[in-house]
Amino acid sequence: MENIKRRFEIKDRFYLDGEPFQIISGGIHYFRVLPAYWEDRLRKLKSLGCNTVETYLPWNLHEPQKGKFDFYGEGLCGMLDIVSFVKKAQELGLWVILRPSPYICAEWDFGGFPAWLLCEEGIELRTRDEGYLGYVRAYYDALMPLLAPLQIDQGGPVLMMQIENEYGSFGNDKKYLEALRDMMRERGITVPLFSSDGPEDNMLSNTKIEGVFPTANFGSGAKEAFTILKKYNDGGPCMCTEFWIGWFDAWKDEEHHTGDLDVAAGELEDLLSLGNLNLYMFEGGTNFGFMNGANYVEHVTADVTSYDYGALLTEDGRITEKYRRFQEIIARHTGKELGKMQETAPWERTAYGKLDAVQKVGLFQALSDLAEPVESVCPKSMERLGQNYGYTLYSTSLHTENSLKSLRFYQANDRAIVFADGKKVLTAMDRELLQRHEIEEVSGEKIRLDILTENLGRVNYGPMMNWQRKGIDGCVLINDRFSQHGWQQYCLPLDNLDRLDYTKGYEEGMPGFYRFLLQVEEIGDTFLDFSGWGKGCAFVNGFNLGRFWEAGPQRRLYLPGALLRKGENEIILFETEGKATGSIELASEPDLGPMKG
């Protein structure tokens, strides 16, 4: 694919340089895959028979603090370098679809919105509200000059871009959509713009505006979906922007979702005959760090660390039976020979075996090394404290009460572990926090109350998105009678674990940090087995690998070999429940739980 200016148009069909062109695309989120693996994944996408790769862009990673932009990702191994990802795709002969809308969903924390937006009083997300649009403009001022030179008419591989994602299932503010369209055009975006929604009249009608091409997202019923879509695309081609070939997992699910291969294969046959498609996902990747999203219907359901999704490639890039079946179908449809593929990833799967903790320290003993207390009369949410992700510890002394019998929380999210004078007395999550909790009575003068709260991941879809400040943003009711005033708050994003002093002590059954050393002679991909551990997160050579939880279904965390180095490597586990075996195992196979078709 030469670096020359070319032309992509939408008429009765898609046209590339005046010739009919069918988009056969697959989704790879650059921010869920380490850059060392990008080329491998893109080559496998091309070998599948795809001509295009699609990706979202997460605003929260690219503007982690208001006005501070990051389009490389120094602490993330360069995972935010969207320009390099697009250029790598072009180098390998692939076209690109970009989805830089402010909101992406994607089972990603807050649907991609930066957490600091929750501190901006009065703004209405995903509307024409000028306060909100002002922040979008500032983001686009930084982002669009990077994307504009990558467009097909500028010699790049980008065919089209999305203005908003599944907005029809959220609202109907068309002036908002028009504003997004206009600000992209004003910043040099000249390729076709599109929207994507569920294939229903009430959704597609909410987002139909001039100058934006409608597409649909679905996992089955292609014929019916395209029949509805044709009512809105003005005689244009039909495109399934998200052909869901699997699904995501949430903690406490009984099984790992894989999807029905026979059903997906039949739908692929239909889509290739009827129009254009993007496989969601070709490879899902990983929700590294604290970036997993959540859903909220009757209660919060937080997504697991793996975003395997039942995709064509496994989380660590292995070829699946679904890949082979899809490759045969695409080859038959396009009349091309089966592409040659590399079965493995850049590194082999490796079992490094069992490791015992070499050091450990309790959270309360290490607290002064990790955070400076912030004092306030009433407890403040994580966001109001200037923190985006992780844990927040709220501490106080009951200076007017000589006993503690019950607790109740107001405006608290998502999960809290309560300690009274160093003894665990309560664990509560989500709506349980609103309930009155009787506890075993604790008596004494100036009882110390510590509440460790965890942000499980912000809701990424639906109306609950606007009401989800984390930690405690209201009050703590003591013994049904009064709100406790006078708090010290410790922000624990856990991005400074190099400060830990393991000589400060440790107490069994309490939250703590555990340090392991791994000696590596040959680097390989591996899987951290956390059997016997309660809940927490893992770090490898300072990189936040993600969350673990005995609740399952996921039983092992993917540890990419790209994070390891020859010689000594450091692994740290932070565990919150007081359930720690003191050892972990690095296995050669994943374990995402029992399979669910």
PDB file of C-alpha atoms in Angstrom, residues 115-122 374-376 378-388 392 394 411 458 466 468-474 489 491:
ATOM      1  CA  ALA A 115     -12.679  10.263  35.304  1.00  0.00           C
ATOM      2  CA  TRP A 116     -11.946  13.938  35.944  1.00  0.00           C
ATOM      3  CA  LEU A 117     -15.147  14.853  34.074  1.00  0.00           C
ATOM      4  CA  LEU A 118     -17.014  13.654  37.176  1.00  0.00           C
ATOM      5  CA  CYS A 119     -15.593  16.608  39.105  1.00  0.00           C
ATOM      6  CA  GLU A 120     -17.043  19.132  36.691  1.00  0.00           C
ATOM      7  CA  GLU A 121     -20.274  20.269  38.291  1.00  0.00           C
ATOM      8  CA  GLY A 122     -23.361  20.595  36.130  1.00  0.00           C
ATOM      9  CA  VAL A 374      -6.054  14.569  52.947  1.00  0.00           C
ATOM     10  CA  GLU A 375      -8.214  15.952  55.756  1.00  0.00           C
ATOM     11  CA  SER A 376     -11.832  16.978  55.383  1.00  0.00           C
ATOM     12  CA  CYS A 378     -16.947  14.877  55.410  1.00  0.00           C
ATOM     13  CA  PRO A 379     -15.571  12.079  53.252  1.00  0.00           C
ATOM     14  CA  LYS A 380     -14.886  13.036  49.645  1.00  0.00           C
ATOM     15  CA  SER A 381     -15.149  10.883  46.564  1.00  0.00           C
ATOM     16  CA  MET A 382     -12.108   9.547  44.824  1.00  0.00           C
ATOM     17  CA  GLU A 383     -12.575  12.000  41.974  1.00  0.00           C
ATOM     18  CA  ARG A 384     -12.911  15.030  44.289  1.00  0.00           C
ATOM     19  CA  LEU A 385      -9.626  13.976  45.859  1.00  0.00           C
ATOM     20  CA  GLY A 386      -7.947  14.134  42.443  1.00  0.00           C
ATOM     21  CA  GLN A 387      -7.712  10.345  42.080  1.00  0.00           C
ATOM     22  CA  ASN A 388      -8.995   8.386  39.089  1.00  0.00           C
ATOM     23  CA  THR A 392      -9.144   4.998  48.698  1.00  0.00           C
ATOM     24  CA  TYR A 394     -10.970   6.631  54.755  1.00  0.00           C
ATOM     25  CA  GLN A 411     -23.429   7.877  48.251  1.00  0.00           C
ATOM     26  CA  ARG A 458     -16.914   2.608  36.082  1.00  0.00           C
ATOM     27  CA  ASN A 466     -23.456  10.114  34.953  1.00  0.00           C
ATOM     28  CA  GLN A 468     -20.813   7.054  39.631  1.00  0.00           C
ATOM     29  CA  ARG A 469     -18.291   8.884  41.719  1.00  0.00           C
ATOM     30  CA  LYS A 470     -16.196   6.306  43.540  1.00  0.00           C
ATOM     31  CA  GLY A 471     -15.336   5.958  47.205  1.00  0.00           C
ATOM     32  CA  ILE A 472     -17.563   7.861  49.641  1.00  0.00           C
ATOM     33  CA  ASP A 473     -19.163  11.091  48.474  1.00  0.00           C
ATOM     34  CA  GLY A 474     -21.768  11.460  51.194  1.00  0.00           C
ATOM     35  CA  GLN A 489      -8.292  10.131  53.270  1.00  0.00           C
ATOM     36  CA  CYS A 491      -5.456   7.977  47.819  1.00  0.00           C
TER      37      CYS A 491
END
